[in-house]
mmCIF file of C-alpha atoms in Angstrom:
data_model
loop_
_atom_site.group_PDB
_atom_site.id
_atom_site.type_symbol
_atom_site.label_atom_id
_atom_site.label_comp_id
_atom_site.label_asym_id
_atom_site.label_seq_id
_atom_site.Cartn_x
_atom_site.Cartn_y
_atom_site.Cartn_z
ATOM 1 C CA PHE G 1 36.168 13.569 -72.969
ATOM 2 C CA CYS G 2 36.690 9.945 -71.926
ATOM 3 C CA SER G 3 38.747 11.086 -68.939
ATOM 4 C CA THR G 4 35.998 13.456 -67.773
ATOM 5 C CA GLN G 5 33.341 10.759 -68.153
ATOM 6 C CA THR G 6 35.419 8.305 -66.111
ATOM 7 C CA THR G 7 35.944 10.864 -63.353
ATOM 8 C CA ASN G 8 32.193 11.620 -63.182
ATOM 9 C CA SER G 9 31.416 7.921 -62.964
ATOM 10 C CA ILE G 10 33.833 7.453 -60.076
ATOM 11 C CA LEU G 11 32.378 10.455 -58.216
ATOM 12 C CA HIS G 12 28.853 9.120 -58.731
ATOM 13 C CA ARG G 13 29.794 5.770 -57.269
ATOM 14 C CA HIS G 14 31.374 7.452 -54.228
ATOM 15 C CA ARG G 15 28.273 9.554 -53.656
ATOM 16 C CA CYS G 16 26.081 6.464 -53.799
ATOM 17 C CA SER G 17 28.351 4.643 -51.335
ATOM 18 C CA ILE G 18 28.329 7.566 -48.891
ATOM 19 C CA GLN G 19 24.515 7.842 -49.076
ATOM 20 C CA ALA G 20 24.166 4.118 -48.425
ATOM 21 C CA ILE G 21 26.455 4.329 -45.405
ATOM 22 C CA LEU G 22 24.557 7.343 -43.995
ATOM 23 C CA ALA G 23 21.205 5.601 -44.484
ATOM 24 C CA THR G 24 22.462 2.494 -42.675
ATOM 25 C CA CYS G 25 23.808 4.532 -39.742
ATOM 26 C CA LEU G 26 20.526 6.439 -39.461
ATOM 27 C CA SER G 27 18.463 3.272 -39.385
ATOM 28 C CA LEU G 28 20.687 1.781 -36.697
ATOM 29 C CA SER G 29 20.686 4.893 -34.496
ATOM 30 C CA THR G 30 16.919 5.490 -34.760
ATOM 31 C CA PRO G 31 14.980 2.436 -33.484
ATOM 32 C CA SER G 32 11.327 2.005 -34.388
ATOM 33 C CA HIS G 33 8.568 3.284 -32.082
ATOM 34 C CA SER G 34 7.531 -0.249 -31.147
ATOM 35 C CA SER G 35 11.146 -1.145 -30.377
ATOM 36 C CA ASN G 36 11.371 1.921 -28.137
ATOM 37 C CA LYS G 37 8.296 0.769 -26.234
ATOM 38 C CA THR G 38 9.688 -2.720 -25.757
ATOM 39 C CA THR G 39 13.008 -1.380 -24.479
ATOM 40 C CA MET G 40 11.315 1.018 -22.048
ATOM 41 C CA ALA G 41 8.992 -1.713 -20.742
ATOM 42 C CA SER G 42 11.908 -4.069 -20.154
ATOM 43 C CA ASN G 43 13.729 -1.374 -18.166
ATOM 44 C CA ILE G 44 10.851 -0.911 -15.670
ATOM 45 C CA ILE G 45 11.747 -2.515 -12.349
ATOM 46 C CA LYS G 46 8.782 -3.300 -10.128
ATOM 47 C CA LYS G 47 9.094 -2.380 -6.477
ATOM 48 C CA ARG G 48 8.680 -5.238 -4.017
ATOM 49 C CA LEU G 49 6.102 -4.744 -1.260
ATOM 50 C CA LEU G 50 5.496 -7.057 1.691
ATOM 51 C CA ILE G 51 2.028 -6.866 3.229
ATOM 52 C CA LEU G 52 1.614 -8.313 6.712
ATOM 53 C CA GLY G 53 -1.865 -9.700 7.268
ATOM 54 C CA GLY G 54 -2.656 -9.520 3.563
ATOM 55 C CA ASN G 55 -5.216 -12.317 3.622
ATOM 56 C CA GLY G 56 -7.614 -10.362 5.862
ATOM 57 C CA TYR G 57 -10.409 -8.003 4.905
ATOM 58 C CA VAL G 58 -8.283 -4.835 4.775
ATOM 59 C CA GLY G 59 -5.165 -6.721 3.694
ATOM 60 C CA GLN G 60 -6.770 -8.184 0.575
ATOM 61 C CA ASN G 61 -7.809 -4.735 -0.588
ATOM 62 C CA MET G 62 -4.295 -3.505 0.176
ATOM 63 C CA CYS G 63 -2.872 -6.267 -2.024
ATOM 64 C CA HIS G 64 -5.301 -5.317 -4.788
ATOM 65 C CA ALA G 65 -4.313 -1.628 -4.653
ATOM 66 C CA ALA G 66 -0.618 -2.531 -4.763
ATOM 67 C CA ILE G 67 -1.022 -4.879 -7.742
ATOM 68 C CA GLN G 68 -2.985 -2.193 -9.566
ATOM 69 C CA ASN G 69 -0.043 0.166 -8.980
ATOM 70 C CA ASN G 70 2.462 -2.250 -10.506
ATOM 71 C CA PHE G 71 4.073 -3.521 -7.302
ATOM 72 C CA THR G 72 5.393 -7.032 -6.905
ATOM 73 C CA VAL G 73 3.446 -8.106 -3.824
ATOM 74 C CA LEU G 74 4.322 -10.652 -1.144
ATOM 75 C CA SER G 75 2.215 -11.334 1.925
ATOM 76 C CA LEU G 76 3.190 -12.993 5.202
ATOM 77 C CA ASN G 77 0.318 -14.611 7.096
ATOM 78 C CA ARG G 78 -0.061 -17.493 9.486
ATOM 79 C CA SER G 79 -2.417 -19.346 7.110
ATOM 80 C CA GLY G 80 -0.982 -18.267 3.750
ATOM 81 C CA ALA G 81 -3.355 -17.444 0.911
ATOM 82 C CA PRO G 82 -7.009 -16.598 1.664
ATOM 83 C CA SER G 83 -9.646 -19.195 0.918
ATOM 84 C CA ALA G 84 -12.239 -18.642 -1.800
ATOM 85 C CA ALA G 85 -14.895 -18.209 0.887
ATOM 86 C CA SER G 86 -12.962 -15.386 2.551
ATOM 87 C CA SER G 87 -12.390 -13.214 -0.525
ATOM 88 C CA THR G 88 -14.626 -11.387 -2.980
ATOM 89 C CA LYS G 89 -14.639 -12.212 -6.697
ATOM 90 C CA HIS G 90 -13.552 -8.770 -7.899
ATOM 91 C CA LEU G 91 -10.277 -9.118 -5.967
ATOM 92 C CA SER G 92 -9.430 -12.601 -7.275
ATOM 93 C CA PRO G 93 -7.361 -11.500 -10.342
ATOM 94 C CA SER G 94 -5.116 -9.361 -8.142
ATOM 95 C CA LEU G 95 -4.860 -11.884 -5.299
ATOM 96 C CA SER G 96 -3.755 -14.563 -7.751
ATOM 97 C CA GLN G 97 -0.642 -12.457 -8.456
ATOM 98 C CA VAL G 98 0.423 -12.241 -4.804
ATOM 99 C CA GLU G 99 3.204 -14.451 -3.462
ATOM 100 C CA TRP G 100 1.637 -15.879 -0.291
ATOM 101 C CA ILE G 101 4.038 -16.831 2.497
ATOM 102 C CA SER G 102 2.892 -18.963 5.443
ATOM 103 C CA GLY G 103 4.589 -17.922 8.659
ATOM 104 C CA ASP G 104 4.164 -16.556 12.173
ATOM 105 C CA ILE G 105 4.727 -12.809 12.506
ATOM 106 C CA PHE G 106 6.349 -13.498 15.905
ATOM 107 C CA ASP G 107 8.923 -15.808 14.294
ATOM 108 C CA GLN G 108 12.012 -13.664 13.666
ATOM 109 C CA SER G 109 13.418 -15.941 10.967
ATOM 110 C CA ALA G 110 10.088 -15.903 9.116
ATOM 111 C CA ARG G 111 10.072 -12.091 9.213
ATOM 112 C CA GLU G 112 13.674 -11.857 8.043
ATOM 113 C CA ASP G 113 13.127 -14.252 5.146
ATOM 114 C CA ALA G 114 9.960 -12.476 4.031
ATOM 115 C CA MET G 115 11.602 -9.040 4.170
ATOM 116 C CA SER G 116 14.706 -9.941 2.186
ATOM 117 C CA GLY G 117 14.926 -7.713 -0.875
ATOM 118 C CA VAL G 118 11.697 -5.791 -0.329
ATOM 119 C CA ASP G 119 11.427 -2.018 -0.745
ATOM 120 C CA ALA G 120 8.539 -1.413 1.648
ATOM 121 C CA VAL G 121 6.400 -3.169 4.259
ATOM 122 C CA VAL G 122 2.774 -2.510 5.198
ATOM 123 C CA SER G 123 1.206 -3.881 8.387
ATOM 124 C CA CYS G 124 -2.536 -4.556 8.254
ATOM 125 C CA ILE G 125 -2.356 -6.669 11.407
ATOM 126 C CA GLY G 126 -5.143 -6.245 13.923
ATOM 127 C CA ALA G 127 -7.676 -8.290 15.874
ATOM 128 C CA PHE G 128 -10.273 -8.086 18.619
ATOM 129 C CA GLY G 129 -10.319 -10.066 21.838
ATOM 130 C CA SER G 130 -9.108 -9.636 25.400
ATOM 131 C CA ASN G 131 -7.067 -6.549 26.175
ATOM 132 C CA ASP G 132 -3.877 -8.597 26.564
ATOM 133 C CA PHE G 133 -4.518 -10.303 23.227
ATOM 134 C CA MET G 134 -5.147 -6.975 21.459
ATOM 135 C CA GLN G 135 -2.008 -5.441 22.965
ATOM 136 C CA ARG G 136 -0.013 -8.317 21.492
ATOM 137 C CA ILE G 137 -1.638 -8.456 18.047
ATOM 138 C CA CYS G 138 -2.335 -4.749 17.472
ATOM 139 C CA GLY G 139 0.901 -3.579 19.081
ATOM 140 C CA ASP G 140 3.679 -6.117 19.602
ATOM 141 C CA ALA G 141 3.297 -7.824 16.209
ATOM 142 C CA THR G 142 3.830 -4.621 14.248
ATOM 143 C CA ILE G 143 6.557 -3.401 16.614
ATOM 144 C CA GLU G 144 8.562 -6.586 16.001
ATOM 145 C CA ALA G 145 8.015 -6.179 12.243
ATOM 146 C CA ILE G 146 9.214 -2.565 12.301
ATOM 147 C CA ARG G 147 12.434 -3.526 14.079
ATOM 148 C CA THR G 148 13.137 -6.353 11.633
ATOM 149 C CA ALA G 149 12.400 -4.123 8.645
ATOM 150 C CA LYS G 150 14.843 -1.541 9.946
ATOM 151 C CA GLU G 151 17.554 -4.175 10.357
ATOM 152 C CA LYS G 152 16.924 -5.506 6.829
ATOM 153 C CA GLY G 153 17.273 -2.061 5.255
ATOM 154 C CA VAL G 154 13.639 -1.646 4.195
ATOM 155 C CA THR G 155 13.192 2.017 3.248
ATOM 156 C CA LYS G 156 9.472 2.576 3.966
ATOM 157 C CA PHE G 157 6.926 1.169 6.376
ATOM 158 C CA GLY G 158 3.155 1.632 6.317
ATOM 159 C CA PHE G 159 0.729 0.945 9.157
ATOM 160 C CA VAL G 160 -3.062 0.742 9.375
ATOM 161 C CA SER G 161 -3.766 2.335 12.746
ATOM 162 C CA SER G 162 -6.993 3.708 14.254
ATOM 163 C CA ALA G 163 -8.932 6.974 14.187
ATOM 164 C CA GLN G 164 -8.801 6.948 17.987
ATOM 165 C CA VAL G 165 -5.020 7.307 18.047
ATOM 166 C CA TYR G 166 -4.504 11.067 18.313
ATOM 167 C CA GLU G 167 -3.635 13.584 20.984
ATOM 168 C CA GLY G 168 -6.564 14.075 23.339
ATOM 169 C CA SER G 169 -8.393 10.933 22.218
ATOM 170 C CA VAL G 170 -11.015 9.554 24.571
ATOM 171 C CA GLY G 171 -10.148 6.081 23.322
ATOM 172 C CA LEU G 172 -6.609 6.416 24.670
ATOM 173 C CA LYS G 173 -7.948 7.428 28.086
ATOM 174 C CA LEU G 174 -9.974 4.262 28.613
ATOM 175 C CA PRO G 175 -9.046 2.429 31.842
ATOM 176 C CA PRO G 176 -7.094 -0.835 31.438
ATOM 177 C CA SER G 177 -10.169 -2.882 32.313
ATOM 178 C CA ALA G 178 -12.365 -1.264 29.648
ATOM 179 C CA PRO G 179 -13.142 -3.077 26.387
ATOM 180 C CA MET G 180 -10.939 -1.886 23.477
ATOM 181 C CA HIS G 181 -8.264 -0.482 25.809
ATOM 182 C CA GLY G 182 -5.761 -3.020 24.472
ATOM 183 C CA TYR G 183 -6.725 -2.296 20.874
ATOM 184 C CA PHE G 184 -6.114 1.446 21.024
ATOM 185 C CA GLN G 185 -3.042 1.206 23.245
ATOM 186 C CA GLY G 186 -1.536 -1.443 20.995
ATOM 187 C CA LYS G 187 -2.022 0.748 17.927
ATOM 188 C CA LEU G 188 -0.547 3.714 19.810
ATOM 189 C CA ARG G 189 2.589 1.802 20.787
ATOM 190 C CA ALA G 190 3.052 0.584 17.216
ATOM 191 C CA GLU G 191 2.756 4.152 15.927
ATOM 192 C CA GLN G 192 5.328 5.387 18.434
ATOM 193 C CA GLU G 193 7.792 2.687 17.382
ATOM 194 C CA LEU G 194 7.234 3.473 13.707
ATOM 195 C CA LEU G 195 7.743 7.213 14.148
ATOM 196 C CA GLN G 196 10.969 6.577 16.030
ATOM 197 C CA SER G 197 12.361 4.018 13.567
ATOM 198 C CA TYR G 198 11.126 5.637 10.342
ATOM 199 C CA PRO G 199 10.904 9.405 10.942
ATOM 200 C CA GLU G 200 11.006 10.101 7.188
ATOM 201 C CA GLY G 201 9.765 6.792 5.797
ATOM 202 C CA HIS G 202 6.465 6.133 7.584
ATOM 203 C CA VAL G 203 2.921 6.131 6.230
ATOM 204 C CA ILE G 204 0.227 5.859 8.914
ATOM 205 C CA VAL G 205 -3.471 5.733 8.059
ATOM 206 C CA ARG G 206 -6.040 6.297 10.819
ATOM 207 C CA PRO G 207 -9.438 5.055 9.689
ATOM 208 C CA GLY G 208 -12.466 4.471 11.868
ATOM 209 C CA PHE G 209 -14.979 1.807 10.861
ATOM 210 C CA ILE G 210 -13.899 0.410 7.473
ATOM 211 C CA TYR G 211 -16.803 -0.573 5.251
ATOM 212 C CA GLY G 212 -17.347 -2.441 2.022
ATOM 213 C CA PRO G 213 -18.260 -5.988 0.906
ATOM 214 C CA ARG G 214 -16.822 -8.325 3.555
ATOM 215 C CA PRO G 215 -16.836 -12.117 3.086
ATOM 216 C CA VAL G 216 -17.694 -13.994 6.281
ATOM 217 C CA GLY G 217 -18.345 -17.733 6.366
ATOM 218 C CA GLY G 218 -19.061 -18.013 2.657
ATOM 219 C CA ARG G 219 -21.412 -15.023 2.637
ATOM 220 C CA VAL G 220 -20.707 -11.397 1.838
ATOM 221 C CA LEU G 221 -21.735 -8.783 4.405
ATOM 222 C CA PRO G 222 -22.581 -5.488 2.643
ATOM 223 C CA LEU G 223 -21.024 -3.234 5.277
ATOM 224 C CA GLN G 224 -21.241 -0.293 2.874
ATOM 225 C CA TYR G 225 -24.976 -0.117 3.624
ATOM 226 C CA VAL G 226 -24.127 0.587 7.250
ATOM 227 C CA GLY G 227 -20.938 2.621 7.024
ATOM 228 C CA GLY G 228 -21.931 4.730 4.012
ATOM 229 C CA PRO G 229 -25.075 6.342 5.502
ATOM 230 C CA ILE G 230 -23.492 6.863 8.930
ATOM 231 C CA SER G 231 -20.453 8.467 7.301
ATOM 232 C CA PHE G 232 -22.729 10.782 5.305
ATOM 233 C CA VAL G 233 -24.618 11.898 8.398
ATOM 234 C CA GLY G 234 -21.383 12.314 10.334
ATOM 235 C CA THR G 235 -19.598 14.415 7.698
ATOM 236 C CA GLN G 236 -21.976 15.883 5.104
ATOM 237 C CA MET G 237 -24.952 17.326 6.968
ATOM 238 C CA GLY G 238 -23.590 20.649 8.163
ATOM 239 C CA PRO G 239 -24.781 21.609 11.662
ATOM 240 C CA ILE G 240 -26.089 18.101 12.339
ATOM 241 C CA SER G 241 -22.688 16.617 11.527
ATOM 242 C CA SER G 242 -21.008 19.199 13.739
ATOM 243 C CA LEU G 243 -23.237 18.220 16.668
ATOM 244 C CA ILE G 244 -22.463 14.534 16.158
ATOM 245 C CA GLN G 245 -18.730 15.194 15.901
ATOM 246 C CA ALA G 246 -18.832 17.027 19.236
ATOM 247 C CA ILE G 247 -19.864 13.828 21.033
ATOM 248 C CA PRO G 248 -16.772 12.285 22.651
ATOM 249 C CA PHE G 249 -15.580 9.048 21.031
ATOM 250 C CA VAL G 250 -18.802 8.496 19.046
ATOM 251 C CA GLY G 251 -18.359 11.682 17.039
ATOM 252 C CA LYS G 252 -14.848 10.700 15.985
ATOM 253 C CA GLU G 253 -16.010 7.266 14.886
ATOM 254 C CA CYS G 254 -18.983 8.608 12.910
ATOM 255 C CA SER G 255 -16.802 11.093 11.049
ATOM 256 C CA SER G 256 -13.958 8.616 10.412
ATOM 257 C CA MET G 257 -15.722 5.806 8.566
ATOM 258 C CA VAL G 258 -14.082 5.082 5.209
ATOM 259 C CA PRO G 259 -14.500 2.647 2.278
ATOM 260 C CA VAL G 260 -12.083 -0.271 2.398
ATOM 261 C CA GLU G 261 -10.773 0.454 -1.110
ATOM 262 C CA SER G 262 -9.875 4.005 -0.022
ATOM 263 C CA VAL G 263 -7.620 2.665 2.734
ATOM 264 C CA GLY G 264 -5.618 0.590 0.266
ATOM 265 C CA ARG G 265 -5.435 3.331 -2.328
ATOM 266 C CA ALA G 266 -4.363 5.980 0.201
ATOM 267 C CA MET G 267 -1.619 3.767 1.610
ATOM 268 C CA ILE G 268 -0.148 2.718 -1.735
ATOM 269 C CA ASN G 269 -0.337 6.202 -3.262
ATOM 270 C CA SER G 270 1.410 7.644 -0.203
ATOM 271 C CA LEU G 271 4.161 5.027 -0.269
ATOM 272 C CA GLU G 272 4.843 5.921 -3.895
ATOM 273 C CA GLY G 273 4.389 9.665 -3.824
ATOM 274 C CA SER G 274 5.931 10.931 -0.609
ATOM 275 C CA ASP G 275 9.574 11.281 0.397
ATOM 276 C CA LYS G 276 8.595 12.302 3.923
ATOM 277 C CA GLY G 277 6.596 10.599 6.627
ATOM 278 C CA VAL G 278 2.830 11.125 6.473
ATOM 279 C CA ILE G 279 -0.122 10.496 8.782
ATOM 280 C CA LEU G 280 -3.547 10.396 7.110
ATOM 281 C CA ASP G 281 -6.806 10.856 8.987
ATOM 282 C CA ALA G 282 -10.147 9.757 7.535
ATOM 283 C CA GLU G 283 -10.642 12.924 5.486
ATOM 284 C CA ALA G 284 -7.184 12.569 3.921
ATOM 285 C CA ILE G 285 -7.782 8.861 3.285
ATOM 286 C CA ARG G 286 -10.981 9.611 1.367
ATOM 287 C CA ALA G 287 -9.236 12.390 -0.598
ATOM 288 C CA ARG G 288 -6.471 10.091 -1.845
#
């Protein structure tokens, strides 16, 4: 009897030891839900995006869209960060997270330094002036950036172009002496360079007039009160819209007006979601 009791006691102790070991292994191999979340969050690597001309009207909204989509954002501009008078309050939280780099887009070393380690580049560069000036700013600046990005191994490149850059465009047929000739031709040349250098990694958006709250000289111009109604008449009024769209140049502009936030959202969503090159007209920009 004593022998049987001793044997049972030994077996009981072994069972308890085995159960304790199994429980310990289970707890170690099955982390808590909160621990899982922490581990997953720490494994997320933000993509690095360089925005050229990010302190401008369109560029600031581009920065905002990128920050909202969890990018690490850098911006190369001649004057660095935008002043308080040149930005709207609702963008301030996002703009405060941007790494602002002061530099000249025509300075190769500045471009190379800014593009080191970035995954994508977006050019929002553009300006109005003489035709020679617009050729240089709207064309040459982005062309130089595309070539540097290619050399640095950047995988994607986005460009804010113009609604007038398309086959058969009246804007592209303007004589060299006409106002805006340099603007449209500059954008066209930049597009051609981008398509050649990034046949599978380009995102081109072609908006017309871009509207929304625009800070100018410490005041905010409500451009949405101009662009919104014209866009509605140009796109949403059936036969009337069709008649307007048939007018050379003017019709394309009236049907291509888009909100500034849509331009940023369309660009960033396309950079993230497409493995092939895409060109978005105004309708596609609004849909994104």
